[in-house]
XYZ file of C-alpha atoms in Angstrom:
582
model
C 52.117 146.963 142.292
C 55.243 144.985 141.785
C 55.728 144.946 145.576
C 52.389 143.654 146.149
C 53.093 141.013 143.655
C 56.313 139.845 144.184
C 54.829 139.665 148.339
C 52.083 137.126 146.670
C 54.250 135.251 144.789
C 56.482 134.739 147.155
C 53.256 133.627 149.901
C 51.921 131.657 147.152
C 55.345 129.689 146.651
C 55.667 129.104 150.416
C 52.488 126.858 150.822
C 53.211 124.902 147.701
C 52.543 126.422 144.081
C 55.131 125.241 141.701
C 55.194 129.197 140.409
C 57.923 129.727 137.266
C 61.151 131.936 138.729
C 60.367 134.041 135.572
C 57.293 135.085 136.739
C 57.506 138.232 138.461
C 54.102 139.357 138.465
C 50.543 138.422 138.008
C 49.899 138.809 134.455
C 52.298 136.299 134.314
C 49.779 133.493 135.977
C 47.745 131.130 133.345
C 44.369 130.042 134.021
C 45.678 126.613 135.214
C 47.860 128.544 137.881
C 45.100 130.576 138.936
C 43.543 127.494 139.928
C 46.111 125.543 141.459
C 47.203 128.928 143.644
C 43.221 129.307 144.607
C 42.781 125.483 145.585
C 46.206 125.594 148.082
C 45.194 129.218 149.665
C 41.583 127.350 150.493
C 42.917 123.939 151.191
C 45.815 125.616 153.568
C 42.574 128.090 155.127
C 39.903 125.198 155.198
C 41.367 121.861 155.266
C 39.015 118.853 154.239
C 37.146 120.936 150.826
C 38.949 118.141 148.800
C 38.989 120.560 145.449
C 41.009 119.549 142.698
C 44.014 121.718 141.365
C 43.923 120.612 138.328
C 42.124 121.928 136.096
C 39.556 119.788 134.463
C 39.604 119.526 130.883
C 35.778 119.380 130.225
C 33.840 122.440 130.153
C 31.096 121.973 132.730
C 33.308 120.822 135.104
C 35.573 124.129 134.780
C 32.664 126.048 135.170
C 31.567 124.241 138.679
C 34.972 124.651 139.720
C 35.046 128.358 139.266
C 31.919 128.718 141.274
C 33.001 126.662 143.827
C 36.040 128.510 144.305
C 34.116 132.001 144.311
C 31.493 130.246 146.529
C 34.535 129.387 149.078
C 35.943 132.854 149.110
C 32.251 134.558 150.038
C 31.721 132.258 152.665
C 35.318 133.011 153.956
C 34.082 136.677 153.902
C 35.336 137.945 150.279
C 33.278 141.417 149.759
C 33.859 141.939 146.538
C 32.418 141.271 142.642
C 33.417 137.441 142.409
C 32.362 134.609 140.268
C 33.716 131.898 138.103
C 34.589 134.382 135.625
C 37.539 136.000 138.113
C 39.266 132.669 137.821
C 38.635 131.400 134.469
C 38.957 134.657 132.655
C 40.546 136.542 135.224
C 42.199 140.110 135.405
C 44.964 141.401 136.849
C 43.179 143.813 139.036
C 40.694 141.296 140.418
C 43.117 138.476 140.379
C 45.544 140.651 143.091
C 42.595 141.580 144.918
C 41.430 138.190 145.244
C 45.294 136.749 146.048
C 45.508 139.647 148.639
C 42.592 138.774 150.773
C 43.382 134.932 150.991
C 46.994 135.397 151.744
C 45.808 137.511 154.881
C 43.665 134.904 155.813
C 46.174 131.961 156.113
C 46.965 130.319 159.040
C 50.263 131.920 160.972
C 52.323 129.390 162.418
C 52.544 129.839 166.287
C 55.542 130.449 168.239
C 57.892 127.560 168.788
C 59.310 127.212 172.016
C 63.314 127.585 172.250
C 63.860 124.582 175.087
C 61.847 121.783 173.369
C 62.024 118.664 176.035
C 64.516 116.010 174.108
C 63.542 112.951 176.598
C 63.313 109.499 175.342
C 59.319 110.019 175.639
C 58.897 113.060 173.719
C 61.083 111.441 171.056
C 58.884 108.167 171.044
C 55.653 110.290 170.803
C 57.396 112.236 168.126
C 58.568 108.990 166.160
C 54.868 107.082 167.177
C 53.017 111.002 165.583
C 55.170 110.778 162.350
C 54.497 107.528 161.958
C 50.546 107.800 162.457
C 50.674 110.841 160.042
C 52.609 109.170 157.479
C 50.322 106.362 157.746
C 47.481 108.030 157.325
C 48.777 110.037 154.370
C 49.343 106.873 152.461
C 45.369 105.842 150.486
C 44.131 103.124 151.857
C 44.256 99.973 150.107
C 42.381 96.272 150.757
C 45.031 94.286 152.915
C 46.041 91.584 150.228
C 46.714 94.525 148.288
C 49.726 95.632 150.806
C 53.204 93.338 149.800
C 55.295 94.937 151.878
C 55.169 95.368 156.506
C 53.192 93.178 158.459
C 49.776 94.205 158.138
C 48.949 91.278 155.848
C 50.449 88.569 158.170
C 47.694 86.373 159.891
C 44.943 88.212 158.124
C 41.618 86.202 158.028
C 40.105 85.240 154.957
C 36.851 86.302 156.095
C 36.804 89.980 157.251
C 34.980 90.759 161.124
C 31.508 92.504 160.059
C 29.455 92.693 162.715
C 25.473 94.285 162.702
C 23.812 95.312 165.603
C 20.961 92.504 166.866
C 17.767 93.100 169.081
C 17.595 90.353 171.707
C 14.538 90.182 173.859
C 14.590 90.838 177.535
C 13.528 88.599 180.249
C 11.999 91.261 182.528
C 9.931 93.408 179.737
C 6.244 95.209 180.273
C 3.885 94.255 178.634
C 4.236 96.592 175.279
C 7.848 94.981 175.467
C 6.153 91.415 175.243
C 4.042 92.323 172.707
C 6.598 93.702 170.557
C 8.714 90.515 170.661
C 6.152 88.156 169.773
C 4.434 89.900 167.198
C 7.209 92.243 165.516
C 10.318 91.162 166.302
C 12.627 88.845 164.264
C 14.622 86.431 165.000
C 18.496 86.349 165.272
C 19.118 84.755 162.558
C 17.187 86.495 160.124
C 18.308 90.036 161.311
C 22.099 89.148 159.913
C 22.667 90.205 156.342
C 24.125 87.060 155.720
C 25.582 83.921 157.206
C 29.121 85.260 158.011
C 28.106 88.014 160.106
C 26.575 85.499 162.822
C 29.167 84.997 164.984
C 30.903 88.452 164.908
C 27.061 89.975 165.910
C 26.869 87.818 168.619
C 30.131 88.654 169.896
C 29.674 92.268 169.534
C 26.498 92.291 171.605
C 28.032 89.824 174.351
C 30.705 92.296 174.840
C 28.679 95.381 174.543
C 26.130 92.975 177.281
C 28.946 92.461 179.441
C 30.606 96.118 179.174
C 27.680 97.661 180.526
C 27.803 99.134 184.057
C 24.440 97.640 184.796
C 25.656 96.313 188.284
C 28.168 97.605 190.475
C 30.097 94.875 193.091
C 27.291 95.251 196.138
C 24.634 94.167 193.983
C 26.342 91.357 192.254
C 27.401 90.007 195.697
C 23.114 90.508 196.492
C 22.651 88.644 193.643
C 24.773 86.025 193.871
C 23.415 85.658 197.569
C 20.068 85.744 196.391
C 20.576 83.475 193.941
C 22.485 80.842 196.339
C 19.169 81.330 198.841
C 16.836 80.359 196.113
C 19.024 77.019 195.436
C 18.892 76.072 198.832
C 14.942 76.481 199.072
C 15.090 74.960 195.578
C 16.768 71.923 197.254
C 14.777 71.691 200.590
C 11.729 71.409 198.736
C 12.757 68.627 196.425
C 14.222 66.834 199.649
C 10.467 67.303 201.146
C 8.737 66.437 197.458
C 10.666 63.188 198.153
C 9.489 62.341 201.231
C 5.984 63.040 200.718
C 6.587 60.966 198.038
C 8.346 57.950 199.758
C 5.584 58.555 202.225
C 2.670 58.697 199.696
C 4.651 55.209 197.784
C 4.422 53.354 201.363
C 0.497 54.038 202.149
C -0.219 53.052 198.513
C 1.574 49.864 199.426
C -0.932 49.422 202.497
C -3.668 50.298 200.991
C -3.479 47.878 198.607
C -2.801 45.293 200.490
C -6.074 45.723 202.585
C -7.850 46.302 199.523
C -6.875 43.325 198.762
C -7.827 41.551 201.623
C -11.053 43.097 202.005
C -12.244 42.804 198.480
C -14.221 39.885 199.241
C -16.041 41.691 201.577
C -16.772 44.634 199.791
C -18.558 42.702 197.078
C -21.541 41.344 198.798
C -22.040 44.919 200.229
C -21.610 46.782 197.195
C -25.084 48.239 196.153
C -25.994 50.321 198.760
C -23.075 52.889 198.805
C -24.426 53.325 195.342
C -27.378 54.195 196.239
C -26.127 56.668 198.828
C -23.588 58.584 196.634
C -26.780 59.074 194.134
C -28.937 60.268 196.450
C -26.165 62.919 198.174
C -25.091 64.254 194.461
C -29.295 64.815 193.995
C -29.438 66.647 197.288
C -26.020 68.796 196.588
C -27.504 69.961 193.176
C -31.012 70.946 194.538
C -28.976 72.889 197.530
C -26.706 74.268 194.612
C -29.804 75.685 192.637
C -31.436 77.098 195.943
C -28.007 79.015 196.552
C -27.956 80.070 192.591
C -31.511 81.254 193.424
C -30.554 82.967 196.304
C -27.628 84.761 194.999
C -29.540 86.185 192.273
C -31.972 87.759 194.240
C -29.290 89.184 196.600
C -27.639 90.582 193.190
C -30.971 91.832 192.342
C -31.332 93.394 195.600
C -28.287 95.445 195.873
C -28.743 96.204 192.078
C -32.150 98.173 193.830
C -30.420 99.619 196.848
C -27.563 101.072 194.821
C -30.182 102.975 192.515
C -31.711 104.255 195.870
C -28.451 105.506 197.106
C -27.639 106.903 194.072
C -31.633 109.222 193.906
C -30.975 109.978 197.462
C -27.605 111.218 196.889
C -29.182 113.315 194.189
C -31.987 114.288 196.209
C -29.366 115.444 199.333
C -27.446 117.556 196.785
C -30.410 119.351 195.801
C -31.668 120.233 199.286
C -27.960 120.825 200.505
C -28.093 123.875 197.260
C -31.797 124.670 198.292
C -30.516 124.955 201.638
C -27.652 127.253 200.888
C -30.260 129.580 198.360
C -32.408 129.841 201.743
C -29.576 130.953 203.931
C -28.572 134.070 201.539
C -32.213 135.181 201.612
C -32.311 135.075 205.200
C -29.461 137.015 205.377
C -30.483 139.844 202.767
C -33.704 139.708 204.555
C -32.312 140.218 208.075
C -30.020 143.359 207.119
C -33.428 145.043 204.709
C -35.412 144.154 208.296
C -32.178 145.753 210.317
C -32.408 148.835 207.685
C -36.260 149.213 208.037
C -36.134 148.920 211.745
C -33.854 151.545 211.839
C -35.636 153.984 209.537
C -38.993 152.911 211.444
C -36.758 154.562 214.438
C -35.923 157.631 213.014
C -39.380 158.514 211.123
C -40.974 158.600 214.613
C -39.145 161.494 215.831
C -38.833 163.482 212.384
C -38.749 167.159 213.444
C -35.921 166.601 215.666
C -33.619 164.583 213.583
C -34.211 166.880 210.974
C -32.523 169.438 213.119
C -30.114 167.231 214.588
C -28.658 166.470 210.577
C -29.062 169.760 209.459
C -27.117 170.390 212.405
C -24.091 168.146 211.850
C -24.065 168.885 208.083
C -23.448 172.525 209.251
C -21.307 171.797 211.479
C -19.705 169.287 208.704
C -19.325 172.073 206.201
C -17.900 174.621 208.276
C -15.101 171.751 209.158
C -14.484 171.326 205.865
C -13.880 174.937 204.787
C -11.526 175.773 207.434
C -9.733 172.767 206.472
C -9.378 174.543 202.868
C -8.739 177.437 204.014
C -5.672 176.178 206.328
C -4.762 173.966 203.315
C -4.503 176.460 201.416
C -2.088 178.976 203.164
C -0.086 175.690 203.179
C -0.318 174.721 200.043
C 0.919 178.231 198.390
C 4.293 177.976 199.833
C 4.410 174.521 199.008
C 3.788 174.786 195.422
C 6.116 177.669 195.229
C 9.001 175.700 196.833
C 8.202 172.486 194.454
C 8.755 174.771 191.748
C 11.651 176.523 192.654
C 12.993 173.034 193.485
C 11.789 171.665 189.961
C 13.506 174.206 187.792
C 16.948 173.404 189.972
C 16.544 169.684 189.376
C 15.573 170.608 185.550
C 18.950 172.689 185.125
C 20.553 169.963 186.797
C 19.240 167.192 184.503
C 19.992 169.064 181.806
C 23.892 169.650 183.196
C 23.970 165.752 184.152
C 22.522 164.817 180.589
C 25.416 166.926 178.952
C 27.469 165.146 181.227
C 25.984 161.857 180.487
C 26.080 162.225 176.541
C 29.773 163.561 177.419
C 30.628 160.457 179.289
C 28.752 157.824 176.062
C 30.934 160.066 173.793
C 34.113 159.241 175.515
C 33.180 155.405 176.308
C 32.606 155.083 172.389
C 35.828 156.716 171.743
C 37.280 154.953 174.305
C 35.679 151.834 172.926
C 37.347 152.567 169.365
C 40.601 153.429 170.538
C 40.827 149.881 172.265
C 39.356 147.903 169.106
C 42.063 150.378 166.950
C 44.752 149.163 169.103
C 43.391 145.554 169.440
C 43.633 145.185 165.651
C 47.021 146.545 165.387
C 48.240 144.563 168.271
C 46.849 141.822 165.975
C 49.054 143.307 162.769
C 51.793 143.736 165.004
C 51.822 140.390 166.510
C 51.320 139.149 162.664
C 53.798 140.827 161.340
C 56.469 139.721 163.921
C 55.177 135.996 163.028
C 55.808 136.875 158.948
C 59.207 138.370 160.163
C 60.228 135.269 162.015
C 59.133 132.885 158.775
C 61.253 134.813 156.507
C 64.269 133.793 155.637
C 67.592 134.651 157.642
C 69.525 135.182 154.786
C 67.603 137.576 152.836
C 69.043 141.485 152.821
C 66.824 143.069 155.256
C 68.116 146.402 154.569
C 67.198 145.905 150.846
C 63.716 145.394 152.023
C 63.879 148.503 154.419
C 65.115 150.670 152.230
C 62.368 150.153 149.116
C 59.879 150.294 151.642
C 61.311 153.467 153.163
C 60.909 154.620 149.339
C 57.541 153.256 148.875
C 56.477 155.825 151.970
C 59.105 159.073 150.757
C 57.025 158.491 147.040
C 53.542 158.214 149.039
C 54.143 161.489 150.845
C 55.441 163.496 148.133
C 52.143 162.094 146.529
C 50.276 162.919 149.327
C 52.103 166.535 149.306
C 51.527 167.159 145.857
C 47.861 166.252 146.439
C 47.369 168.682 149.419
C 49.411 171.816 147.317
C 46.588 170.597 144.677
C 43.763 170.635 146.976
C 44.646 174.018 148.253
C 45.672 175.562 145.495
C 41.713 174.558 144.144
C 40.508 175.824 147.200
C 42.411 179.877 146.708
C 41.101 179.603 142.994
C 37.391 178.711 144.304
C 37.629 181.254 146.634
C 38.928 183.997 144.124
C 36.200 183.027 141.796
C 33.389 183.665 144.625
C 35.227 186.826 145.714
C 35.287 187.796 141.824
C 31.599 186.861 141.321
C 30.545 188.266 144.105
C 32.576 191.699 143.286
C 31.318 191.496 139.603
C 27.295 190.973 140.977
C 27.659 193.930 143.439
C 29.222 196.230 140.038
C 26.239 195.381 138.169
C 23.823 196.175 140.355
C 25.475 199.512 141.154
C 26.013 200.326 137.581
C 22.652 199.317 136.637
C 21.049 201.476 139.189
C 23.120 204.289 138.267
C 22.704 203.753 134.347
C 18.453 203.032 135.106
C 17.776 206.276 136.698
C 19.214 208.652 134.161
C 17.945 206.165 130.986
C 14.328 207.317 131.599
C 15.097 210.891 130.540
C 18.516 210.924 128.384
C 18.615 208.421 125.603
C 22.205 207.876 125.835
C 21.574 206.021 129.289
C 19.053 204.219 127.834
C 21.679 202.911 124.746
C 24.337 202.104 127.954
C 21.889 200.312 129.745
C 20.827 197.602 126.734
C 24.632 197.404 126.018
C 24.919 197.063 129.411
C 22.693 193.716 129.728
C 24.082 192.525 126.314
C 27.248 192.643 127.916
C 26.167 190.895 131.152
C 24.679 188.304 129.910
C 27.647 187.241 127.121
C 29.644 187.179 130.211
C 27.387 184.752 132.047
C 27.378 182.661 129.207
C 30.979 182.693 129.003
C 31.408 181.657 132.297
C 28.496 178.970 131.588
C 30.492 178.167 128.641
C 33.956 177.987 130.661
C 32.289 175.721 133.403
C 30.472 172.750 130.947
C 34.332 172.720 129.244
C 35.886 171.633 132.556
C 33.120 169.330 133.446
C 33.760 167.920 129.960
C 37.234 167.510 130.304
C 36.829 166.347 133.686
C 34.320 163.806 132.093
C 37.232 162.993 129.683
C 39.889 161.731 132.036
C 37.016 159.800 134.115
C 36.274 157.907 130.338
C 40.382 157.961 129.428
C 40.583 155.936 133.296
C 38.005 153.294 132.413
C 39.063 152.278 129.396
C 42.912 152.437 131.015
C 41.289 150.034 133.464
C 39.000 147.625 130.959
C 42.476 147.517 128.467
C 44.045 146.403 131.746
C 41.385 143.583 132.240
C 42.387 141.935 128.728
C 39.026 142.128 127.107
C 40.167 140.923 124.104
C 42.044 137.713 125.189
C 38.858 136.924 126.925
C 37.000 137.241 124.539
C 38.862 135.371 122.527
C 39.055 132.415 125.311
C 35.237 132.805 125.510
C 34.592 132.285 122.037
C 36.957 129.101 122.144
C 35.549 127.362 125.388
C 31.723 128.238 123.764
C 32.794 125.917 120.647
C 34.127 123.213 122.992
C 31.096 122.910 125.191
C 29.345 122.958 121.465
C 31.305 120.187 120.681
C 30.941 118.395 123.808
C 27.336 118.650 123.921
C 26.966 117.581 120.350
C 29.051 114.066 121.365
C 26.472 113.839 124.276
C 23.754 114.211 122.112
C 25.213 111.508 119.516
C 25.925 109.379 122.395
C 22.509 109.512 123.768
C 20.959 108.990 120.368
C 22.797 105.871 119.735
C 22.024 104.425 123.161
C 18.202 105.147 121.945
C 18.050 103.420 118.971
C-alpha cells in the first residue's frame, strides 16, 4: 500500500496540491486536504464545476460540499459506497479507493511533436494565445476600475446598450397590419430607458442592412424599376400641367363670354328653369320604374333558382331510381336465362337423366384412375421426401453445431479484440505516464521494487496454490476415510446382526457397536462446528482489523464536535431570526 500511495501523492502533487514532503501516505491527509485534492482531480477531469477547495467553515455548507463531491464522482462513473461522509470523515481504505479511480481518470497529455514550426507566425499566434489566455485569466473588472494599459483610454462615459426593437413593415398581410396598429408599441417606449435609443437604432440599421435580402441583379431591377416609376412620375406631372394651363386658358374664355352674354341671359332666364325641373321629375319616375323592375327580375331569378334547385333534386332521384331498375333487369334476365334453360331440359327428362348419370359415371371412373395413378406416384415420392428430410435434418443439426461453433469463436474473437483494445489503451497510457516522469529519477530503483512487488505476489500466489492443494488431498482423504469407515460399519453390523438374534454376546457387541458409532459421528460433528467457529473467528478478527483501520473513534469524536457546532450555529440563527421578529 505504500506504493499505491506514494503513486497518488505524487499524481496528486503534479496537478497542483500543495501536499507536505512529510507525508508519505494517506493517513497522513487532513480533512481540508481531502478536499482540496478532490476539488483539483474534478476540476482537472471536468473543467467549469467552479467548486471551492477550501473548505468552508460553516457546517451546512461542508455538508453540501461533501455531497457534491460524491455526486461528481458517481456521475463520473464511481461504483462504489460514496457519500459526504468519505470526505469529511474519511478512511484510509475508502479514501485510496476513491484517489485511485480519479487519478485514472485524468486527462493524459498528448504527444508533442519533436519539429514544432518556429516561423515568425507561429510565434505571433503563440505570443497573441498567451496573451488572450492570460487575459482572460485575470477577473474582470468595470473599465475605470483598470489604472494601468490602454483599455481605459477614450472610454465613453455612457456604456453602448443596445435592445432589440420591432419596426413595422411596409409590405405586411393583413394579421401583420393588425398587429401593428393594435399591439404593437412604439419605438420609443420599447427602450428601457432614454440612453439606449440611439445604440437600438443602430443595432437594427446594421442588422437591416447586413441582411442578404437582395443579391446585385435585383438591386440593379430595383433601382431600374425605381428610375421607370420617376420618369412616369414626371411625365404625368408634365401632362397634369398642361391640362392645367389648358383648363386655366378656357376658364379665361369662358368668362369673358359670360361676361358678355350676361345681359342676354337675364331676360331669358326662367324657362331653362322650368326645363331642368321638369327633366329631374321625369329621371326620378324612370329611376323608380327601373327600381321596380329590378326587383321583380330579383324576385324572378330568386323563383327560378328554387326550381333548378327541386329539379336537380328530382333528376338525382330518378338518375338512383334508374340505376335500382337496371340491377333488377339484370337479376331478372339471368333467373329468365336460368328458367329457360331448365324449361329446356325438363322437356326431355328420361334422356338427360341418362345422359348425367352417364357423365357422372364416366366422371367417377376418371377420377379413380387418377388416384390410383397418383398413388403409385405418390409412394415413392413420399419415401424419397423422407429419406431426403432426415439427410437435411442430420445436416441442420451438423451446420447448427457448426453455427453455435462459429458464434462461440466470434464472441471469443470479439473478447480477445476488446482484451487487447484495452491494453493497447494501458499500454499507450502507460508510455504517456513514462514520458511525464521525470528524466532524472532512478528508473532502475523503480524496476527493481516493482520486480519485488511481483517475486512477493508469486510466492503469495505459490503459497496459496500449495494451500489450496494441500486442502484439496486432506478433503479427499477425509471422503476416502468416511467412505472406508461407512462401508466397515455396515459390514460389521451385518456380521454382528445376524449372530445377535441367537447369542447374547452379539447382541452386547452390537449396542456397543452403535454407542460407538454414533460418539464418533458426533465427534466428527463436534470437530467440524470447531473449524467453522474458528473460521468464523478470523472472518470477525478481519472486520474489526478493517473498522480499527477506518478510525472509528476519531470520527466519532469529529462527529460529536461538528453536531455541537451546527447546534451552535442554528441556535445564532434562531436568535437572529427572533430579534428580526420582534
Amino acid at each position: 500500500m505504500e506504493e499505491i500511495d506514494n503513486i497518488i501523492i505524487h499524481s496528486l502533487r503534479q496537478i497542483g496540491c500543495d501536499i507536505d514532503e512529510s507525508v508519505t501516505n494517506l493517513s497522513g491527509f487532513n480533512t481540508e486536504l481531502v478536499v482540496e485534492a478532490t476539488v483539483r482531480c474534478l476540476e482537472t477531469i471536468r473543467p467549469g464545476l467552479g467548486l471551492s477547495t477550501v473548505l468552508p467553515v460553516n457546517m451546512a455548507a461542508r455538508f453540501r460540499l461533501g455531497a457534491t463531491l460524491a455526486q461528481t464522482c458517481t456521475e463520473l462513473g464511481y461504483r462504489g459506497d460514496i457519500g459526504y461522509q468519505t470526505f469529511l470523515y474519511n478512511s484510509e481504505a475508502d479514501l485510496r479507493r476513491v484517489f485511485m479511480f480519479l487519478i485514472e481518470k485524468l486527462p493524459k497529455e498528448s504527444e508533442k511533436t519533436v519539429n514544432e514550426s518556429v516561423s515568425k507566425v507561429a510565434l505571433l499566434e503563440k505570443s497573441v494565445a498567451s496573451a488572450i489566455s492570460h487575459a482572460l485569466s485575470i477577473p474582470w473588472l468595470p473599465h475605470y476600475c483598470h489604472k494601468r494599459g490602454v483599455r481605459n483610454r477614450g472610454r465613453a462615459s455612457t456604456p453602448y446598450a443596445s435592445v432589440n426593437i420591432e419596426v413595422p413593415v411596409a409590405n405586411a398581410g393583413d394579421d401583420h397590419k393588425d398587429y401593428y396598429t393594435r399591439y404593437l408599441q412604439p419605438v420609443p417606449h420599447q427602450m428601457q430607458n432614454i440612453s439606449c435609443f440611439l445604440p437600438s437604432l443602430i443595432s437594427y440599421n446594421a442588422r437591416t442592412l447586413g441582411t442578404p435580402s437582395m443579391d446585385l441583379v435585383e438591386r440593379v431591377n430595383w433601382l431600374n424599376s425605381q428610375q421607370q416609376q420617376s420618369e412616369k412620375a414626371y411625365s404625368n406631372a408634365h401632362n397634369i400641367v398642361n391640362e392645367f394651363n389648358k383648363f386655366s386658358s378656357e376658364n379665361k374664355a369662358r368668362s369673358a363670354t359670360e361676361s358678355q352674354m350676361k345681359s342676354e341671359s337675364t331676360t331669358h332666364s326662367v324657362l331653362p328653369n322650368q326645363e331642368t325641373l321638369k327633366t329631374e321629375a321625369r329621371q326620378e319616375i324612370e329611376l323608380e320604374n327601373m327600381r321596380k323592375e329590378c326587383e321583380d327580375l330579383r324576385i324572378d331569378m330568386d323563383e327560378l333558382q328554387n326550381e333548378i334547385k327541386k329539379l336537380i333534386s328530382r333528376l338525382a332521384q330518378a338518375t338512383v331510381a334508374a340505376q335500382n331498375d337496371e340491377k333488377e333487369l339484370r337479376i331478372s334476365e339471368e333467373q329468365k336465362k336460368l328458367k329457360a334453360r331448365a324449361f329446356e331440359l325438363l322437356q326431355d327428362g328420361p334422356e338427360n337423366v341418362k345422359k348425367l348419370e352417364s357423365a357422372i359415371e364416366a366422371s367417377t371412373n376418371k377420377l379413380i384412375s387418377l388416384a390410383n395413378q397418383w398413388e403409385k406416384h405418390r409412394v415413392p415420392l413420399i419415401m424419397k421426401y423422407r429419406q431426403e428430410r432426415e439427410k437435411y435434418s442430420t445436416k441442420a443439426n451438423a451446420s447448427q453445431k457448426k453455427l453455435d461453433e462459429i458464434k462461440l469463436l466470434k464472441e471469443k474473437e470479439r473478447e480477445l479484440q476488446e482484451e487487447c483494445r484495452i491494453k493497447d489503451q494501458q499500454y499507450s497510457q502507460l508510455i504517456a505516464e513514462v514520458q511525464k516522469l521525470p528524466k532524472e529519477v532512478n528508473r532502475s530503483a523503480y524496476t527493481q521494487r516493482i520486480l519485488e512487488i511481483i517475486n512477493n505476489v508469486r510466492k503469495q500466489r505459490d503459497e496459496i496454490s500449495k494451500v489450496l492443494a494441500d486442502t484439496r488431498e486432506i478433503q479427499k482423504e477425509i471422503n476416502t476415510l468416511t467412505g472406508r469407515l461407512e462401508r466397515s460399519f455396515t459390514v460389521v453390523d451385518e456380521l454382528i446382526f445376524r449372530d445377535a438374534r441367537t447369542n447374547e454376546a452379539s447382541r452386547k457387541a452390537y449396542k456397543f457397536l452403535a454407542t460407538l458409532h454414533s460418539d464418533c459421528s458426533e465427534l466428527v460433528n463436534l470437530v467440524e462446528e470447531t473449524g467453522a467457529t474458528i473460521r468464523e473467528i478470523r472472518d470477525l478478527e478481519e472486520q474489526i482489523d478493517s473498522e480499527s483501520a477506518k478510525n472509528v473513534g476519531a470520527n466519532l469524536e469529529r462527529i460529536t464536535a461538528d453536531l455541537k457546532q451546527m447546534k451552535q450555529e442554528s441556535a445564532a440563527l434562531t436568535a437572529q431570526l427572533q430579534n428580526k421578529a420582534s
